[in-house]
Amino acid sequence: MRSNRIAVILTVLSYVLSIAAIFYLPDQVATHWNVEGEVDGYSSKWFGAFLSPVLITAVVILMNVMPKMDPKRKNYESFKGSYQVILVVLVLFFFALHVVTLAYNLGFPVDVNLFVPLGIGLLFIVLGNYMPKMKPNYFIGIRTPWTLANETVWNKTHRLGGKVFVLLGMILTMTVFIEGAWRFFTFIIAVMAGVLYLVIQSYLYFRKEQSGH
């Protein structure tokens, strides 16, 4: 499949970049930033250089294995195209994060603290556009007891979830204009509120279905 080819190419390229960069990276590289946007965690250059490629590899393997393990595996055929897009977008996000982190540790003038909210925001927007196409499964989507128990509830919740995720993505991208810890707190509050709203709404949809209204 074309999506797998793209994912594999990006995975291999992430290792190639790490191998090329390892000779120029300092012995200790930044791998974690606090809520103020300051570096507060360092690792060896080998760990820092290959953490993201290993993570990308894990994402590719998991996204290919999950449909085969899922008891609802037949449903994946109904949204195969969307699932493939989600795979590529996830890999692309982690690949871009890898490039930005390497560039920062190599001394290039990149702002990791701006990339993260912008990248996650765009990721949410893409996921929101494909969420309504997802069909019931146990691995991806809004999996509450009520969405998994009733396909109509699943469909309604994911149609709503698509809109919520797009809105969250727009909010997260706009946090690039917020300084310091407030950017992090706005991010967390927005995501928690959105997720809680969808969980509650899935229950309300279920009750409505059960009552027959």
Short mmCIF file of N, CA and C in Angstrom, two decimals, residues 11-151:
data_model
loop_
_atom_site.label_atom_id
_atom_site.label_comp_id
_atom_site.label_asym_id
_atom_site.label_seq_id
_atom_site.Cartn_x
_atom_site.Cartn_y
_atom_site.Cartn_z
N THR A 11 10.46 6.42 7.89
CA THR A 11 11.13 5.72 8.98
C THR A 11 12.61 5.53 8.67
N VAL A 12 12.91 5.04 7.47
CA VAL A 12 14.30 4.84 7.06
C VAL A 12 15.05 6.16 7.03
N LEU A 13 14.38 7.20 6.52
CA LEU A 13 15.01 8.53 6.44
C LEU A 13 15.33 9.06 7.83
N SER A 14 14.48 8.76 8.82
CA SER A 14 14.75 9.22 10.19
C SER A 14 16.04 8.59 10.72
N TYR A 15 16.27 7.32 10.41
CA TYR A 15 17.52 6.65 10.82
C TYR A 15 18.71 7.24 10.07
N VAL A 16 18.54 7.52 8.79
CA VAL A 16 19.62 8.10 7.99
C VAL A 16 20.04 9.45 8.55
N LEU A 17 19.06 10.29 8.89
CA LEU A 17 19.35 11.60 9.47
C LEU A 17 20.09 11.46 10.80
N SER A 18 19.66 10.49 11.62
CA SER A 18 20.31 10.28 12.91
C SER A 18 21.76 9.84 12.74
N ILE A 19 21.99 8.93 11.80
CA ILE A 19 23.35 8.45 11.54
C ILE A 19 24.23 9.58 11.04
N ALA A 20 23.67 10.44 10.18
CA ALA A 20 24.44 11.57 9.65
C ALA A 20 24.73 12.61 10.74
N ALA A 21 23.77 12.78 11.66
CA ALA A 21 23.90 13.82 12.67
C ALA A 21 24.77 13.40 13.85
N ILE A 22 24.86 12.09 14.10
CA ILE A 22 25.51 11.60 15.31
C ILE A 22 26.95 12.08 15.43
N PHE A 23 27.62 12.30 14.30
CA PHE A 23 29.02 12.74 14.32
C PHE A 23 29.18 14.21 14.68
N TYR A 24 28.10 14.96 14.65
CA TYR A 24 28.14 16.40 14.91
C TYR A 24 27.40 16.81 16.18
N LEU A 25 26.66 15.89 16.77
CA LEU A 25 25.92 16.21 17.99
C LEU A 25 26.85 16.26 19.19
N PRO A 26 26.55 17.14 20.17
CA PRO A 26 27.31 17.12 21.42
C PRO A 26 27.04 15.83 22.18
N ASP A 27 27.89 15.51 23.14
CA ASP A 27 27.74 14.26 23.90
C ASP A 27 26.41 14.19 24.64
N GLN A 28 25.92 15.35 25.11
CA GLN A 28 24.62 15.44 25.78
C GLN A 28 23.69 16.31 24.94
N VAL A 29 22.50 15.80 24.65
CA VAL A 29 21.55 16.55 23.82
C VAL A 29 20.26 16.80 24.59
N ALA A 30 19.61 17.90 24.27
CA ALA A 30 18.33 18.24 24.91
C ALA A 30 17.24 17.30 24.41
N THR A 31 16.49 16.73 25.35
CA THR A 31 15.41 15.81 24.98
C THR A 31 14.08 16.15 25.67
N HIS A 32 14.12 17.16 26.57
CA HIS A 32 12.87 17.50 27.27
C HIS A 32 12.86 18.98 27.61
N TRP A 33 11.66 19.59 27.45
CA TRP A 33 11.47 21.00 27.77
C TRP A 33 10.36 21.14 28.80
N ASN A 34 10.51 22.06 29.78
CA ASN A 34 9.48 22.22 30.81
C ASN A 34 8.37 23.14 30.32
N VAL A 35 7.40 23.43 31.19
CA VAL A 35 6.24 24.23 30.80
C VAL A 35 6.61 25.67 30.46
N GLU A 36 7.76 26.10 30.91
CA GLU A 36 8.22 27.45 30.59
C GLU A 36 8.98 27.50 29.26
N GLY A 37 9.13 26.31 28.64
CA GLY A 37 9.84 26.25 27.37
C GLY A 37 11.34 26.14 27.53
N GLU A 38 11.81 25.84 28.75
CA GLU A 38 13.24 25.74 29.01
C GLU A 38 13.66 24.27 29.01
N VAL A 39 14.85 24.00 28.49
CA VAL A 39 15.36 22.64 28.48
C VAL A 39 15.62 22.20 29.92
N ASP A 40 15.03 21.06 30.32
CA ASP A 40 15.25 20.56 31.67
C ASP A 40 15.59 19.07 31.68
N GLY A 41 15.88 18.54 30.49
CA GLY A 41 16.24 17.13 30.42
C GLY A 41 17.23 16.87 29.30
N TYR A 42 18.31 16.15 29.62
CA TYR A 42 19.33 15.83 28.63
C TYR A 42 19.55 14.32 28.58
N SER A 43 19.99 13.85 27.45
CA SER A 43 20.32 12.43 27.29
C SER A 43 21.61 12.32 26.48
N SER A 44 22.14 11.11 26.43
CA SER A 44 23.32 10.89 25.59
C SER A 44 22.93 11.11 24.13
N LYS A 45 23.89 11.47 23.32
CA LYS A 45 23.57 11.76 21.92
C LYS A 45 23.03 10.54 21.19
N TRP A 46 23.45 9.36 21.60
CA TRP A 46 22.96 8.14 20.96
C TRP A 46 21.48 7.92 21.27
N PHE A 47 21.12 8.11 22.53
CA PHE A 47 19.72 7.96 22.92
C PHE A 47 18.88 9.04 22.25
N GLY A 48 19.35 10.28 22.31
CA GLY A 48 18.60 11.39 21.73
C GLY A 48 18.44 11.28 20.23
N ALA A 49 19.48 10.78 19.55
CA ALA A 49 19.44 10.70 18.09
C ALA A 49 18.52 9.59 17.59
N PHE A 50 18.40 8.51 18.36
CA PHE A 50 17.65 7.35 17.86
C PHE A 50 16.33 7.09 18.58
N LEU A 51 15.98 7.95 19.55
CA LEU A 51 14.71 7.78 20.25
C LEU A 51 13.53 7.93 19.29
N SER A 52 13.51 9.00 18.51
CA SER A 52 12.40 9.23 17.58
C SER A 52 12.31 8.17 16.49
N PRO A 53 13.43 7.78 15.85
CA PRO A 53 13.32 6.71 14.85
C PRO A 53 12.74 5.41 15.41
N VAL A 54 13.13 5.06 16.63
CA VAL A 54 12.58 3.85 17.26
C VAL A 54 11.09 4.03 17.51
N LEU A 55 10.70 5.24 17.96
CA LEU A 55 9.28 5.52 18.20
C LEU A 55 8.49 5.45 16.90
N ILE A 56 9.04 6.02 15.84
CA ILE A 56 8.37 5.98 14.53
C ILE A 56 8.21 4.53 14.06
N THR A 57 9.25 3.73 14.25
CA THR A 57 9.18 2.31 13.89
C THR A 57 8.05 1.62 14.64
N ALA A 58 7.95 1.92 15.94
CA ALA A 58 6.90 1.31 16.77
C ALA A 58 5.52 1.71 16.27
N VAL A 59 5.35 2.99 15.89
CA VAL A 59 4.06 3.47 15.38
C VAL A 59 3.67 2.72 14.10
N VAL A 60 4.63 2.58 13.19
CA VAL A 60 4.36 1.89 11.92
C VAL A 60 3.96 0.43 12.17
N ILE A 61 4.71 -0.25 13.04
CA ILE A 61 4.41 -1.66 13.34
C ILE A 61 3.04 -1.79 13.99
N LEU A 62 2.78 -0.96 15.00
CA LEU A 62 1.50 -1.04 15.71
C LEU A 62 0.31 -0.76 14.80
N MET A 63 0.45 0.27 13.96
CA MET A 63 -0.66 0.63 13.07
C MET A 63 -0.93 -0.46 12.04
N ASN A 64 0.07 -1.27 11.74
CA ASN A 64 -0.14 -2.38 10.81
C ASN A 64 -0.64 -3.63 11.50
N VAL A 65 -0.28 -3.78 12.78
CA VAL A 65 -0.67 -4.98 13.52
C VAL A 65 -2.07 -4.86 14.11
N MET A 66 -2.43 -3.66 14.57
CA MET A 66 -3.71 -3.49 15.28
C MET A 66 -4.93 -3.99 14.50
N PRO A 67 -5.06 -3.67 13.20
CA PRO A 67 -6.24 -4.17 12.48
C PRO A 67 -6.32 -5.70 12.46
N LYS A 68 -5.18 -6.36 12.47
CA LYS A 68 -5.17 -7.83 12.43
C LYS A 68 -5.53 -8.43 13.79
N MET A 69 -5.29 -7.69 14.88
CA MET A 69 -5.57 -8.18 16.22
C MET A 69 -6.99 -7.84 16.68
N ASP A 70 -7.58 -6.84 16.07
CA ASP A 70 -8.88 -6.34 16.53
C ASP A 70 -10.01 -7.32 16.22
N PRO A 71 -10.83 -7.68 17.22
CA PRO A 71 -11.99 -8.54 16.96
C PRO A 71 -12.95 -7.94 15.93
N LYS A 72 -12.91 -6.62 15.79
CA LYS A 72 -13.76 -5.94 14.80
C LYS A 72 -12.96 -5.63 13.53
N ARG A 73 -12.03 -6.51 13.18
CA ARG A 73 -11.11 -6.25 12.08
C ARG A 73 -11.81 -5.98 10.75
N LYS A 74 -12.99 -6.57 10.56
CA LYS A 74 -13.70 -6.36 9.29
C LYS A 74 -14.10 -4.90 9.09
N ASN A 75 -14.30 -4.18 10.19
CA ASN A 75 -14.73 -2.79 10.08
C ASN A 75 -13.65 -1.89 9.49
N TYR A 76 -12.39 -2.32 9.58
CA TYR A 76 -11.30 -1.50 9.07
C TYR A 76 -11.40 -1.32 7.55
N GLU A 77 -12.00 -2.29 6.88
CA GLU A 77 -12.16 -2.18 5.44
C GLU A 77 -13.03 -0.98 5.07
N SER A 78 -13.95 -0.61 5.97
CA SER A 78 -14.87 0.49 5.70
C SER A 78 -14.20 1.85 5.78
N PHE A 79 -13.06 1.93 6.48
CA PHE A 79 -12.36 3.22 6.55
C PHE A 79 -10.86 3.04 6.31
N LYS A 80 -10.53 2.09 5.41
CA LYS A 80 -9.14 1.78 5.12
C LYS A 80 -8.37 3.02 4.64
N GLY A 81 -8.98 3.79 3.73
CA GLY A 81 -8.30 4.98 3.21
C GLY A 81 -7.99 5.98 4.31
N SER A 82 -8.97 6.22 5.19
CA SER A 82 -8.77 7.16 6.30
C SER A 82 -7.71 6.64 7.26
N TYR A 83 -7.72 5.35 7.52
CA TYR A 83 -6.74 4.74 8.42
C TYR A 83 -5.33 4.91 7.88
N GLN A 84 -5.18 4.75 6.58
CA GLN A 84 -3.87 4.91 5.95
C GLN A 84 -3.38 6.35 6.03
N VAL A 85 -4.31 7.29 5.85
CA VAL A 85 -3.94 8.71 5.97
C VAL A 85 -3.49 9.00 7.40
N ILE A 86 -4.21 8.48 8.38
CA ILE A 86 -3.85 8.69 9.79
C ILE A 86 -2.47 8.13 10.07
N LEU A 87 -2.16 6.95 9.52
CA LEU A 87 -0.82 6.36 9.69
C LEU A 87 0.25 7.30 9.18
N VAL A 88 0.09 7.80 7.97
CA VAL A 88 1.10 8.68 7.36
C VAL A 88 1.23 9.98 8.15
N VAL A 89 0.10 10.53 8.57
CA VAL A 89 0.12 11.81 9.31
C VAL A 89 0.83 11.65 10.65
N LEU A 90 0.57 10.55 11.35
CA LEU A 90 1.24 10.29 12.63
C LEU A 90 2.75 10.15 12.43
N VAL A 91 3.15 9.39 11.43
CA VAL A 91 4.57 9.21 11.15
C VAL A 91 5.21 10.53 10.74
N LEU A 92 4.50 11.29 9.92
CA LEU A 92 5.01 12.59 9.48
C LEU A 92 5.20 13.53 10.66
N PHE A 93 4.27 13.51 11.61
CA PHE A 93 4.39 14.36 12.80
C PHE A 93 5.64 14.02 13.60
N PHE A 94 5.82 12.73 13.90
CA PHE A 94 6.99 12.32 14.69
C PHE A 94 8.29 12.53 13.91
N PHE A 95 8.23 12.38 12.59
CA PHE A 95 9.41 12.63 11.77
C PHE A 95 9.79 14.11 11.82
N ALA A 96 8.79 14.99 11.70
CA ALA A 96 9.04 16.43 11.77
C ALA A 96 9.59 16.81 13.14
N LEU A 97 9.04 16.23 14.20
CA LEU A 97 9.54 16.48 15.55
C LEU A 97 11.00 16.03 15.67
N HIS A 98 11.33 14.92 15.05
CA HIS A 98 12.69 14.40 15.05
C HIS A 98 13.64 15.37 14.36
N VAL A 99 13.22 15.88 13.21
CA VAL A 99 14.05 16.82 12.44
C VAL A 99 14.28 18.10 13.25
N VAL A 100 13.21 18.61 13.86
CA VAL A 100 13.32 19.85 14.64
C VAL A 100 14.24 19.65 15.84
N THR A 101 14.10 18.53 16.54
CA THR A 101 14.94 18.25 17.71
C THR A 101 16.40 18.10 17.32
N LEU A 102 16.66 17.39 16.23
CA LEU A 102 18.04 17.26 15.75
C LEU A 102 18.62 18.62 15.39
N ALA A 103 17.82 19.41 14.66
CA ALA A 103 18.29 20.73 14.24
C ALA A 103 18.63 21.60 15.44
N TYR A 104 17.77 21.56 16.48
CA TYR A 104 18.03 22.34 17.70
C TYR A 104 19.36 21.93 18.33
N ASN A 105 19.59 20.63 18.45
CA ASN A 105 20.80 20.14 19.11
C ASN A 105 22.05 20.31 18.25
N LEU A 106 21.84 20.53 16.96
CA LEU A 106 22.98 20.82 16.07
C LEU A 106 23.29 22.31 16.02
N GLY A 107 22.48 23.11 16.73
CA GLY A 107 22.76 24.54 16.82
C GLY A 107 22.00 25.41 15.85
N PHE A 108 21.06 24.83 15.11
CA PHE A 108 20.27 25.65 14.19
C PHE A 108 19.22 26.45 14.97
N PRO A 109 18.88 27.65 14.48
CA PRO A 109 17.92 28.51 15.21
C PRO A 109 16.47 28.07 15.03
N VAL A 110 16.10 26.97 15.67
CA VAL A 110 14.71 26.50 15.60
C VAL A 110 14.09 26.58 16.99
N ASP A 111 12.80 26.86 17.04
CA ASP A 111 12.09 26.97 18.32
C ASP A 111 11.20 25.75 18.50
N VAL A 112 11.68 24.80 19.28
CA VAL A 112 10.93 23.57 19.53
C VAL A 112 9.60 23.88 20.20
N ASN A 113 9.58 24.90 21.06
CA ASN A 113 8.38 25.24 21.81
C ASN A 113 7.27 25.81 20.93
N LEU A 114 7.61 26.31 19.76
CA LEU A 114 6.60 26.76 18.82
C LEU A 114 6.13 25.60 17.95
N PHE A 115 7.05 24.70 17.62
CA PHE A 115 6.70 23.59 16.75
C PHE A 115 5.69 22.65 17.40
N VAL A 116 5.89 22.35 18.69
CA VAL A 116 5.06 21.34 19.35
C VAL A 116 3.57 21.71 19.33
N PRO A 117 3.16 22.90 19.81
CA PRO A 117 1.73 23.22 19.75
C PRO A 117 1.21 23.35 18.32
N LEU A 118 2.06 23.88 17.44
CA LEU A 118 1.65 24.02 16.04
C LEU A 118 1.48 22.64 15.40
N GLY A 119 2.45 21.76 15.63
CA GLY A 119 2.39 20.42 15.06
C GLY A 119 1.23 19.60 15.60
N ILE A 120 1.02 19.66 16.91
CA ILE A 120 -0.08 18.90 17.52
C ILE A 120 -1.42 19.48 17.07
N GLY A 121 -1.48 20.81 16.97
CA GLY A 121 -2.71 21.44 16.51
C GLY A 121 -3.09 20.99 15.11
N LEU A 122 -2.12 20.98 14.20
CA LEU A 122 -2.38 20.52 12.83
C LEU A 122 -2.74 19.04 12.80
N LEU A 123 -2.11 18.27 13.69
CA LEU A 123 -2.42 16.84 13.80
C LEU A 123 -3.89 16.65 14.21
N PHE A 124 -4.34 17.43 15.18
CA PHE A 124 -5.73 17.34 15.63
C PHE A 124 -6.70 17.71 14.50
N ILE A 125 -6.34 18.73 13.72
CA ILE A 125 -7.20 19.17 12.63
C ILE A 125 -7.35 18.06 11.59
N VAL A 126 -6.24 17.41 11.24
CA VAL A 126 -6.29 16.31 10.28
C VAL A 126 -7.10 15.14 10.83
N LEU A 127 -6.83 14.78 12.09
CA LEU A 127 -7.58 13.68 12.71
C LEU A 127 -9.07 13.99 12.77
N GLY A 128 -9.40 15.26 13.06
CA GLY A 128 -10.80 15.66 13.12
C GLY A 128 -11.51 15.50 11.79
N ASN A 129 -10.80 15.74 10.70
CA ASN A 129 -11.40 15.61 9.38
C ASN A 129 -11.68 14.16 9.01
N TYR A 130 -10.90 13.23 9.55
CA TYR A 130 -11.08 11.82 9.21
C TYR A 130 -11.84 11.04 10.27
N MET A 131 -12.02 11.63 11.44
CA MET A 131 -12.69 10.93 12.53
C MET A 131 -14.11 10.46 12.19
N PRO A 132 -14.93 11.27 11.51
CA PRO A 132 -16.30 10.81 11.20
C PRO A 132 -16.35 9.56 10.33
N LYS A 133 -15.24 9.25 9.65
CA LYS A 133 -15.22 8.08 8.77
C LYS A 133 -14.84 6.79 9.50
N MET A 134 -14.39 6.92 10.73
CA MET A 134 -13.98 5.73 11.49
C MET A 134 -15.19 4.87 11.83
N LYS A 135 -14.97 3.55 11.81
CA LYS A 135 -16.01 2.60 12.19
C LYS A 135 -15.60 1.92 13.50
N PRO A 136 -16.57 1.32 14.20
CA PRO A 136 -16.27 0.74 15.52
C PRO A 136 -15.08 -0.22 15.51
N ASN A 137 -14.17 0.01 16.46
CA ASN A 137 -13.01 -0.85 16.64
C ASN A 137 -12.49 -0.63 18.05
N TYR A 138 -11.52 -1.45 18.46
CA TYR A 138 -11.05 -1.39 19.84
C TYR A 138 -9.73 -0.62 20.01
N PHE A 139 -9.19 -0.05 18.92
CA PHE A 139 -7.86 0.54 19.03
C PHE A 139 -7.78 2.03 18.70
N ILE A 140 -8.63 2.51 17.83
CA ILE A 140 -8.49 3.90 17.39
C ILE A 140 -9.85 4.58 17.35
N GLY A 141 -9.88 5.84 17.83
CA GLY A 141 -11.14 6.57 17.86
C GLY A 141 -11.58 6.85 19.29
N ILE A 142 -12.83 7.27 19.46
CA ILE A 142 -13.38 7.60 20.78
C ILE A 142 -14.02 6.33 21.33
N ARG A 143 -13.25 5.59 22.11
CA ARG A 143 -13.69 4.27 22.57
C ARG A 143 -14.18 4.37 24.01
N THR A 144 -15.47 4.60 24.16
CA THR A 144 -16.09 4.58 25.49
C THR A 144 -16.98 3.34 25.55
N PRO A 145 -17.44 2.95 26.74
CA PRO A 145 -18.34 1.79 26.82
C PRO A 145 -19.58 1.95 25.96
N TRP A 146 -20.01 3.20 25.76
CA TRP A 146 -21.26 3.45 25.05
C TRP A 146 -21.06 3.47 23.53
N THR A 147 -19.91 3.98 23.06
CA THR A 147 -19.66 3.95 21.61
C THR A 147 -19.40 2.52 21.14
N LEU A 148 -18.75 1.73 21.99
CA LEU A 148 -18.43 0.35 21.61
C LEU A 148 -19.67 -0.55 21.70
N ALA A 149 -20.65 -0.13 22.48
CA ALA A 149 -21.85 -0.94 22.65
C ALA A 149 -22.90 -0.70 21.57
N ASN A 150 -22.80 0.44 20.88
CA ASN A 150 -23.86 0.80 19.93
C ASN A 150 -23.25 1.55 18.75
N GLU A 151 -23.41 1.01 17.55
CA GLU A 151 -22.78 1.61 16.37
C GLU A 151 -23.36 3.00 16.06
#
